[in-house]
mmCIF file with all atom_site columns, C-alpha atoms and ligand atoms in Angstrom:
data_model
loop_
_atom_site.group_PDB
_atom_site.id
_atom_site.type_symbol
_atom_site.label_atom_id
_atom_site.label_alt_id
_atom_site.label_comp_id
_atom_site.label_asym_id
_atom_site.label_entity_id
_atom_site.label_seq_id
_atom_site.pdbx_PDB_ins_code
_atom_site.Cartn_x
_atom_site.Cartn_y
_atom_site.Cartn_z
_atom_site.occupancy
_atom_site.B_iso_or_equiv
_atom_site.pdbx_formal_charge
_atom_site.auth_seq_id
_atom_site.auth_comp_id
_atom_site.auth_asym_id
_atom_site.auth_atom_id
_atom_site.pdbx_PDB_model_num
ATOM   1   C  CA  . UNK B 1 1   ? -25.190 15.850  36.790  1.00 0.00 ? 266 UNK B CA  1
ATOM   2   C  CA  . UNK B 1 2   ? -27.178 16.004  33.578  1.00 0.00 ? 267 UNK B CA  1
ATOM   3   C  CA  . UNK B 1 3   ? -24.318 17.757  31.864  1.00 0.00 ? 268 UNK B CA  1
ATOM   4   C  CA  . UNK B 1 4   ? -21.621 15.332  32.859  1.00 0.00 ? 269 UNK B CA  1
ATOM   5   C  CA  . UNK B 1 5   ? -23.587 12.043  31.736  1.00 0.00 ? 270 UNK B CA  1
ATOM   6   C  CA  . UNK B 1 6   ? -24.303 14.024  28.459  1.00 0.00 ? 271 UNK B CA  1
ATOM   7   C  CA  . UNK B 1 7   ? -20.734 13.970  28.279  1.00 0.00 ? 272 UNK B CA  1
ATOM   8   C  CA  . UNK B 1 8   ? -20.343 10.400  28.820  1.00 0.00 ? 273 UNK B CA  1
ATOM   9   C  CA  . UNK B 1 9   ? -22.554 9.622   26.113  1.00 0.00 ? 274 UNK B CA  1
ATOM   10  C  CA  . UNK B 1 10  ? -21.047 11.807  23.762  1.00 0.00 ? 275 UNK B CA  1
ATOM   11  C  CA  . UNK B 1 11  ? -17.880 10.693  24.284  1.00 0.00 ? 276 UNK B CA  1
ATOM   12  C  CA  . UNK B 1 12  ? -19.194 6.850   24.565  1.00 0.00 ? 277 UNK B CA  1
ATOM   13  C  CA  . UNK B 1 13  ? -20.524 7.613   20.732  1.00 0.00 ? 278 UNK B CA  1
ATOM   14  C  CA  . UNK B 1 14  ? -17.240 9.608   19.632  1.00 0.00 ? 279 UNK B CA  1
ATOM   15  C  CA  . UNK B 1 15  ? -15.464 6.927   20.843  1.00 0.00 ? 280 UNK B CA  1
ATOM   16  C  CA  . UNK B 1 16  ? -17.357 3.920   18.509  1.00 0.00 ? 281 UNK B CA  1
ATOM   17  C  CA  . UNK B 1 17  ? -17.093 6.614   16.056  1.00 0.00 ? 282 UNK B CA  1
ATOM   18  C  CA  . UNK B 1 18  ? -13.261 6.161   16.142  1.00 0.00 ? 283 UNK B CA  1
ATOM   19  C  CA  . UNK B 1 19  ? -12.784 2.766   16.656  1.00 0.00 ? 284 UNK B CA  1
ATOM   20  C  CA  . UNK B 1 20  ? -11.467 0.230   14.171  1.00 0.00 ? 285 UNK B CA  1
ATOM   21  C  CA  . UNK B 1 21  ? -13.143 -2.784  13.398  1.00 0.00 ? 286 UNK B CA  1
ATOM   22  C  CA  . UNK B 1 22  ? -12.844 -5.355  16.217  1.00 0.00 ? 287 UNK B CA  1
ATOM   23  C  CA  . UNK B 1 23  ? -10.527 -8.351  15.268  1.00 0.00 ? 288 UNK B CA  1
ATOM   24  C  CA  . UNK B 1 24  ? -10.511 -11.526 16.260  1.00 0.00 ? 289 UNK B CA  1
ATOM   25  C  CA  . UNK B 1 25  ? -8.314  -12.716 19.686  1.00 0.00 ? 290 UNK B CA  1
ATOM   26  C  CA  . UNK B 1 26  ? -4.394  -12.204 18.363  1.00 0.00 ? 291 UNK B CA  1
ATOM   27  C  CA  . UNK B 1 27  ? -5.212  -9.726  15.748  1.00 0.00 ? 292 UNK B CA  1
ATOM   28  C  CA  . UNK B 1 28  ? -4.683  -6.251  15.736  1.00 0.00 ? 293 UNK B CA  1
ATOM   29  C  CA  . UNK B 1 29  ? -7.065  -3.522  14.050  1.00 0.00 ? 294 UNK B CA  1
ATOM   30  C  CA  . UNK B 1 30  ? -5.710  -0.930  12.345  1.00 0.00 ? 295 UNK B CA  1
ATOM   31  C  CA  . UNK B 1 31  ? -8.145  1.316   10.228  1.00 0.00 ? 296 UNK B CA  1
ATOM   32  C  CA  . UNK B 1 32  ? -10.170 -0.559  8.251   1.00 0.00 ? 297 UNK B CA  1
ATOM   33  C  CA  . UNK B 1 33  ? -8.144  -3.946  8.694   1.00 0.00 ? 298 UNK B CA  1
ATOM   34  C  CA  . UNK B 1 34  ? -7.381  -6.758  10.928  1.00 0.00 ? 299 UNK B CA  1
ATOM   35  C  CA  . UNK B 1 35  ? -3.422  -8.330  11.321  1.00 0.00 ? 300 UNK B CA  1
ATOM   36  C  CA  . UNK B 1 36  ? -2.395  -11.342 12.460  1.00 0.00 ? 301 UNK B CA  1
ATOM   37  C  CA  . UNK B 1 37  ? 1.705   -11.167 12.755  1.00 0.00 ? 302 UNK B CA  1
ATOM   38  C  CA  . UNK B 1 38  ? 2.884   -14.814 13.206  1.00 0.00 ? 303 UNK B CA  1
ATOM   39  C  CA  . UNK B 1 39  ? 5.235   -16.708 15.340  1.00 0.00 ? 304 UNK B CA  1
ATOM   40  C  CA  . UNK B 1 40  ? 5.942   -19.501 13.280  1.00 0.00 ? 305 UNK B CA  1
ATOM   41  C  CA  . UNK B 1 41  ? 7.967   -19.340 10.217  1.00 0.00 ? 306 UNK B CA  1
ATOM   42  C  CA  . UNK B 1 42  ? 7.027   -20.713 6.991   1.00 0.00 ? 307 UNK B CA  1
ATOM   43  C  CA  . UNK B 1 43  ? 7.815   -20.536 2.670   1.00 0.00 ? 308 UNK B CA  1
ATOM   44  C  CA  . UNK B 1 44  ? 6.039   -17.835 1.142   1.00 0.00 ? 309 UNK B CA  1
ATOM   45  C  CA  . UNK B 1 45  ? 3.486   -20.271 -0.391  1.00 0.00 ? 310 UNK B CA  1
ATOM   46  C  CA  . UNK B 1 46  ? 2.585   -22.026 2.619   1.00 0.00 ? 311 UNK B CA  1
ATOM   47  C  CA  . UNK B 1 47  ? 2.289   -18.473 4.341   1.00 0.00 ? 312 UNK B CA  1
ATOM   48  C  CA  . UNK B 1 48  ? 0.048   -17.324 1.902   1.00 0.00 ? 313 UNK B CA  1
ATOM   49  C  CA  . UNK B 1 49  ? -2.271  -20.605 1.942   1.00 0.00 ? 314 UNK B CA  1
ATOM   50  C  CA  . UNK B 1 50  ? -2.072  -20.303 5.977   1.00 0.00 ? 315 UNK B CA  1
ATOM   51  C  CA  . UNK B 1 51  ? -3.112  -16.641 5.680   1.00 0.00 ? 316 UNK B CA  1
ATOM   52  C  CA  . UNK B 1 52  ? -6.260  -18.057 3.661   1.00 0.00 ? 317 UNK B CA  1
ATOM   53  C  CA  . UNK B 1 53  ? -7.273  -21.006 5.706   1.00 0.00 ? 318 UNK B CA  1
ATOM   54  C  CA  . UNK B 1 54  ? -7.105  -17.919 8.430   1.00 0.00 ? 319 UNK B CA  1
ATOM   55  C  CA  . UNK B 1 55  ? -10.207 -16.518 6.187   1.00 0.00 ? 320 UNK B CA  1
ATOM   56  C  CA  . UNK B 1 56  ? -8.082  -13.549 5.054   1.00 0.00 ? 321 UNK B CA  1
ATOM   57  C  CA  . UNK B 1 57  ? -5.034  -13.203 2.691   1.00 0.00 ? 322 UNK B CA  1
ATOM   58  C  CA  . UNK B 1 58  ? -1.159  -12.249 3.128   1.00 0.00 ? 323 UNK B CA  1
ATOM   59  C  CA  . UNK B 1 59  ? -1.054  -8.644  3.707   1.00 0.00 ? 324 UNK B CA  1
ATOM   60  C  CA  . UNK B 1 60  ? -1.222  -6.050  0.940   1.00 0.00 ? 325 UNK B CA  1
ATOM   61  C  CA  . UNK B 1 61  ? 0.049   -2.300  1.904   1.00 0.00 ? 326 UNK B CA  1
ATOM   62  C  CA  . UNK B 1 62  ? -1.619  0.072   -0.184  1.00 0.00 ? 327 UNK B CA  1
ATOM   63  C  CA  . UNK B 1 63  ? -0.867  3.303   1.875   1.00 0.00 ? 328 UNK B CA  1
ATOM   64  C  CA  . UNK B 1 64  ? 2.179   4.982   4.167   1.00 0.00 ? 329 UNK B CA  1
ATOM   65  C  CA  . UNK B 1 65  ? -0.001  5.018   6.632   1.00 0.00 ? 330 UNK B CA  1
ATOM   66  C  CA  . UNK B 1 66  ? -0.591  1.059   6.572   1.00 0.00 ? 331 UNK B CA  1
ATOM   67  C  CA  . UNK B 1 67  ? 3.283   0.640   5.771   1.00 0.00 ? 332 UNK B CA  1
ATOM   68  C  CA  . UNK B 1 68  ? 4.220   2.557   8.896   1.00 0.00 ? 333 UNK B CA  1
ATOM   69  C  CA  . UNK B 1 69  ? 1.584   0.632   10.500  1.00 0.00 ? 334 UNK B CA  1
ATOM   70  C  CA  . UNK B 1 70  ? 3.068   -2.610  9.625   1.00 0.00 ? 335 UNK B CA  1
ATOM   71  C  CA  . UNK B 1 71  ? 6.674   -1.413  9.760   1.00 0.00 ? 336 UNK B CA  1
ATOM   72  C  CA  . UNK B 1 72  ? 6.230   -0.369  13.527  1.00 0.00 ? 337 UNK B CA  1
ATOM   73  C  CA  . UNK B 1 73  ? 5.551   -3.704  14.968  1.00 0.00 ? 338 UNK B CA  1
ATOM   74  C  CA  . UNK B 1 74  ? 8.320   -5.539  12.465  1.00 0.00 ? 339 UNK B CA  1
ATOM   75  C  CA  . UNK B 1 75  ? 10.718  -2.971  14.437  1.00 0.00 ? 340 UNK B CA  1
ATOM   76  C  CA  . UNK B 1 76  ? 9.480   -4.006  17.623  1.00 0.00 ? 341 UNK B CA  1
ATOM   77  C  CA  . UNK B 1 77  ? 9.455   -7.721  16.895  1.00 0.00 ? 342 UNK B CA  1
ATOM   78  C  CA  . UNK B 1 78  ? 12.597  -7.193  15.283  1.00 0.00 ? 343 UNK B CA  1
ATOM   79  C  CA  . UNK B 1 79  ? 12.023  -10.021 12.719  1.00 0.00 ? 344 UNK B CA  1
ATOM   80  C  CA  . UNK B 1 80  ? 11.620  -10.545 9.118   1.00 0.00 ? 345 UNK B CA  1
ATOM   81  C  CA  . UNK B 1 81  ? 8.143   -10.693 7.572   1.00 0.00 ? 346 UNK B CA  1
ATOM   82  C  CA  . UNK B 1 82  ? 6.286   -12.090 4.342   1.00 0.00 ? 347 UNK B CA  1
ATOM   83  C  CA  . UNK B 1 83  ? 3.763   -10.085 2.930   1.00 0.00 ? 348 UNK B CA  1
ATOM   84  C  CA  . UNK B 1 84  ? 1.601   -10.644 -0.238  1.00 0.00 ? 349 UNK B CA  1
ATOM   85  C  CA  . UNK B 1 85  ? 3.999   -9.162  -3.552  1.00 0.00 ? 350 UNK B CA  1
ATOM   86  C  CA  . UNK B 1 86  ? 5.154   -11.439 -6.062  1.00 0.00 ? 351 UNK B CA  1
ATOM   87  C  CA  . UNK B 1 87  ? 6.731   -11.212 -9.396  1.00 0.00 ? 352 UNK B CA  1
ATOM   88  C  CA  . UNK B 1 88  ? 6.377   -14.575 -9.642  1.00 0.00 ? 353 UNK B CA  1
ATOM   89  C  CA  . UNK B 1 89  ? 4.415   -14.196 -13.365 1.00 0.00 ? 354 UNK B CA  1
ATOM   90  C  CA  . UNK B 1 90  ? 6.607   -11.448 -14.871 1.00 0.00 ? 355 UNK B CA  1
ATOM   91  C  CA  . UNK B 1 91  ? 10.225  -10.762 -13.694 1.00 0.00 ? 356 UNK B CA  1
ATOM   92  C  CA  . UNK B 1 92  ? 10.536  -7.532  -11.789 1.00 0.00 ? 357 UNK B CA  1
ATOM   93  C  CA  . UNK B 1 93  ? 6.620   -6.605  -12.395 1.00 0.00 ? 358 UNK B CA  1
ATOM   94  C  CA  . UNK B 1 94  ? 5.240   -6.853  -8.733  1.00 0.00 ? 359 UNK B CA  1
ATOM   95  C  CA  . UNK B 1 95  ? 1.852   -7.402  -7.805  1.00 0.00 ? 360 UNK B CA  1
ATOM   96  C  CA  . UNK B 1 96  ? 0.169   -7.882  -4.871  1.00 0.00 ? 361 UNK B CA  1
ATOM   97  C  CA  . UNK B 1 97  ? -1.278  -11.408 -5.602  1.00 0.00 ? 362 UNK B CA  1
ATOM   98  C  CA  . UNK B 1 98  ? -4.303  -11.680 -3.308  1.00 0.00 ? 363 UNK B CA  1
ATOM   99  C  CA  . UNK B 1 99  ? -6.194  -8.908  -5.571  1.00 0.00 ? 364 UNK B CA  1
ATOM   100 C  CA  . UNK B 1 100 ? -4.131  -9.121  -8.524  1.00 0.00 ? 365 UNK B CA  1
ATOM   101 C  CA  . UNK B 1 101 ? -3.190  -5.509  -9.069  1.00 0.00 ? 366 UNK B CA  1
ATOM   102 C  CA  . UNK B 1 102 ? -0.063  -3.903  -9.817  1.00 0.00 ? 367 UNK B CA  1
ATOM   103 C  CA  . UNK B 1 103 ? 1.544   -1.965  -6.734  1.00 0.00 ? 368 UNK B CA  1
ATOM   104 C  CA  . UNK B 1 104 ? 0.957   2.031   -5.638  1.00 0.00 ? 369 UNK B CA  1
ATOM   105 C  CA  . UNK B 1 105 ? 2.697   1.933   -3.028  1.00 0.00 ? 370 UNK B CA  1
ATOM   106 C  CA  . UNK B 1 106 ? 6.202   0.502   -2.262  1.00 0.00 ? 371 UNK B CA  1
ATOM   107 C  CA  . UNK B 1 107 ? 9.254   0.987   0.196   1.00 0.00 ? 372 UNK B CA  1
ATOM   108 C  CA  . UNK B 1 108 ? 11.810  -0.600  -0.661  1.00 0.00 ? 373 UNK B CA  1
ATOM   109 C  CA  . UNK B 1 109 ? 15.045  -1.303  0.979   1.00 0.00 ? 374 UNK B CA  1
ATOM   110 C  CA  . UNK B 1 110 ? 18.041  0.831   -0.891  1.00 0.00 ? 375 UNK B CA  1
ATOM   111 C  CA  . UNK B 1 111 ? 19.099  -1.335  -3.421  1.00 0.00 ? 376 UNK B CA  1
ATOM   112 C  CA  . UNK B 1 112 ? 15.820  -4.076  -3.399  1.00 0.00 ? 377 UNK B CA  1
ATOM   113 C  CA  . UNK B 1 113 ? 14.475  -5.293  -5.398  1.00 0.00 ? 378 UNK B CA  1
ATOM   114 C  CA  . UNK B 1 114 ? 17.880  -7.175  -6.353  1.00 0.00 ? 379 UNK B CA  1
ATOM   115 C  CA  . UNK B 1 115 ? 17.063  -10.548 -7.471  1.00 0.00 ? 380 UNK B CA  1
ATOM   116 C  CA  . UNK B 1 116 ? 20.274  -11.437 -5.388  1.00 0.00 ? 381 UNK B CA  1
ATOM   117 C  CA  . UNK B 1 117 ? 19.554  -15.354 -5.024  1.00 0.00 ? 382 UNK B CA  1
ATOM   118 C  CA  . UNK B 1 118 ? 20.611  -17.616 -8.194  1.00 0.00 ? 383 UNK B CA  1
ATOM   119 C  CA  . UNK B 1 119 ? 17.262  -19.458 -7.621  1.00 0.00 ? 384 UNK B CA  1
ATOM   120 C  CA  . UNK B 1 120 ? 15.770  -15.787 -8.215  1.00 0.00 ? 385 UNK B CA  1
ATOM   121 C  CA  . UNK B 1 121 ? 13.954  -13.750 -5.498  1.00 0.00 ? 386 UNK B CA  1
ATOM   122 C  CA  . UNK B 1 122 ? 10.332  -13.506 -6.482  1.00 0.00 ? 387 UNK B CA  1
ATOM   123 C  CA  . UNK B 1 123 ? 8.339   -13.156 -2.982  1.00 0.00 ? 388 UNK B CA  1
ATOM   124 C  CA  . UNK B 1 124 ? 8.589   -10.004 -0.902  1.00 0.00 ? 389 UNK B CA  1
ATOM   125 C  CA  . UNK B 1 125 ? 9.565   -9.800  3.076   1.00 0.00 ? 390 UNK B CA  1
ATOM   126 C  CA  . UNK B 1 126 ? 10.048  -6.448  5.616   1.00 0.00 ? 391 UNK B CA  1
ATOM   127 C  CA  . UNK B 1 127 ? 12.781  -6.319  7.200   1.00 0.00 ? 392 UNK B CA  1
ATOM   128 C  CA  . UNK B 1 128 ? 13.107  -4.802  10.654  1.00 0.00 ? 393 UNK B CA  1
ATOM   129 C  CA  . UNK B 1 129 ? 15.333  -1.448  11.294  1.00 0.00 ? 394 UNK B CA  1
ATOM   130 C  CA  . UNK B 1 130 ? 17.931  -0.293  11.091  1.00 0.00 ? 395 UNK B CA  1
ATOM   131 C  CA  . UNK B 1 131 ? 17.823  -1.218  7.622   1.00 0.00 ? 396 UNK B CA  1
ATOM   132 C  CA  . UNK B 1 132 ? 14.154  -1.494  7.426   1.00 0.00 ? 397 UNK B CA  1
ATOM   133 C  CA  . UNK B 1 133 ? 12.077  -1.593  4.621   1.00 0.00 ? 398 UNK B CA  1
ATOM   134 C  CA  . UNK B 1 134 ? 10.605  -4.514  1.804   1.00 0.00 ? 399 UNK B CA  1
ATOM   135 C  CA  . UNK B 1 135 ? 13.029  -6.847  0.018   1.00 0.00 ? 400 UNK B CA  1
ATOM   136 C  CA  . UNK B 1 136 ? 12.548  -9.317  -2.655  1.00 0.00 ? 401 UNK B CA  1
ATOM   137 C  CA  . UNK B 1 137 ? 13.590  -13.024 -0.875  1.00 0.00 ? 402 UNK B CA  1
ATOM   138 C  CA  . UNK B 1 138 ? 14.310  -16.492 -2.701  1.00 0.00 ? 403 UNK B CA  1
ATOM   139 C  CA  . UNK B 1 139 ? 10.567  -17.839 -1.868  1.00 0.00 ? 404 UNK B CA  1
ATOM   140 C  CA  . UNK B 1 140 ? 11.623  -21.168 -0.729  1.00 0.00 ? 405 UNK B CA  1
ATOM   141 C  CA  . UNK B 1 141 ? 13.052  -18.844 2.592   1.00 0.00 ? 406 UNK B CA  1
ATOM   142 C  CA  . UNK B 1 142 ? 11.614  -19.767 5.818   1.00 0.00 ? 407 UNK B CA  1
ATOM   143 C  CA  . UNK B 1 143 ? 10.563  -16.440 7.430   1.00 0.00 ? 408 UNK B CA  1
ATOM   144 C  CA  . UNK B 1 144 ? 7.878   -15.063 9.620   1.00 0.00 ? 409 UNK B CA  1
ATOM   145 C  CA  . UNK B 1 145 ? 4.001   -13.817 7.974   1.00 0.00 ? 410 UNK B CA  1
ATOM   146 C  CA  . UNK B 1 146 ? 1.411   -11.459 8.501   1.00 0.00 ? 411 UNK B CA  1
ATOM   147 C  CA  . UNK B 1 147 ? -2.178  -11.892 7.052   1.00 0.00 ? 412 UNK B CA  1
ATOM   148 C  CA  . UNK B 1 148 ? -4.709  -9.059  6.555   1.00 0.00 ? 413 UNK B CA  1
ATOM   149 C  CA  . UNK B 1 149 ? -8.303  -9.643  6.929   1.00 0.00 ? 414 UNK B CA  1
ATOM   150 C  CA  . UNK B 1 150 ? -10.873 -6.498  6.038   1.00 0.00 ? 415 UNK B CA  1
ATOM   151 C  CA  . UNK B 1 151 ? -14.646 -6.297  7.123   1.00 0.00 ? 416 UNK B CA  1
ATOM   152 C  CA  . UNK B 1 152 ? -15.766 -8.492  4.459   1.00 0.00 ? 417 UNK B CA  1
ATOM   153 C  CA  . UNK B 1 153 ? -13.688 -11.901 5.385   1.00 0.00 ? 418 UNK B CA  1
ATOM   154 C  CA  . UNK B 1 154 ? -13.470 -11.025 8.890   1.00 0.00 ? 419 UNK B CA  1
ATOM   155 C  CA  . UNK B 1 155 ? -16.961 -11.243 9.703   1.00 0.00 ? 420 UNK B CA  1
ATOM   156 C  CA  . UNK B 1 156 ? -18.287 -14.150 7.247   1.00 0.00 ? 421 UNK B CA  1
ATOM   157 C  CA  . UNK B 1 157 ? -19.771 -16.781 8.831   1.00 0.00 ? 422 UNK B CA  1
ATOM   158 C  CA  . UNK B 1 158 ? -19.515 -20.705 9.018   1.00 0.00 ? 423 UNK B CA  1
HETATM 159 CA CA1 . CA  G 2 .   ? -4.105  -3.530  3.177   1.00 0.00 ? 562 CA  G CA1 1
HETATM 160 CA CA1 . CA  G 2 .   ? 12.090  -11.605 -9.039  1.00 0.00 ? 563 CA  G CA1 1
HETATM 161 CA CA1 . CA  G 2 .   ? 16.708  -8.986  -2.375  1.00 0.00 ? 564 CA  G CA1 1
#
């Protein structure tokens, strides 16, 4: 008896151990982050000042493991989705404009970024398989959002 409810304990403690950071109600954690995938669909500007009055900021992806992460539940909503890279400032020199910093990471779509639109493309969305990956998109496009909120904004309070 002993034995088994030293188990349970254990495994209660491995288990916190584990655990991401709890998110607010409609968020999802993943790692060290919190996501918030919307259902409305808005310009990139208006999804980024959304994503802020949220109290976090239009996602960044620094990592494979948060772009397959993110990438995952575009397939499964099967919808296109703005996240936080602009080149906005400089033509064709992306940033991720919540932190200001040039981008590690990227996966973009074969041929992306292609400026395509006359009006130029400077935001970035996801698109959902089979041709999945990021895209630059005329900014002024209505499209879908996700915000990112880490530790630090997710538990401020007031
Ligand atoms: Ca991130
Ligand atoms: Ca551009
Ligand atoms: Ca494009």
């Amino acid at each position: 008896m002993a034995k088994i409810l030293l188990l349970f304990i254990v495994g209660f403690y491995i288990d916190k151990i584990d655990a991401a950071i709890p998110c607010r109600s409609g968020w999802l954690s993943h790692a060290n982050s919190c996501y918030f995938f919307s259902r409305d669909t808005q310009t990139w500007i208006l999804a980024k000042m959304y994503c802020e009055a949220f109290r976090g900021h239009l996602v960044e992806i620094e990592t494979v493991f948060e772009n397959s992460f993110i990438q995952h539940q575009i397939n499964n909503l099967n919808k296109s989705f703005w996240i936080g890279a602009s080149d906005v400032e400089v033509e064709g020199e992306w940033r991720w404009v919540g932190t200001d910093t040039t981008m590690s990471f990227t996966h973009w779509r074969l041929n992306e970024p292609d400026s395509y639109d006359p009006e130029h493309e400077n935001c970035v969305d996801i698109k959902a398989a089979p041709v999945e990956g990021w895209n630059d998109e005329n900014c002024n496009a209505q499209s879908n959002y996700i915000c990112e909120a880490t530790e630090d904004t997710e538990f401020v309070v007031g």
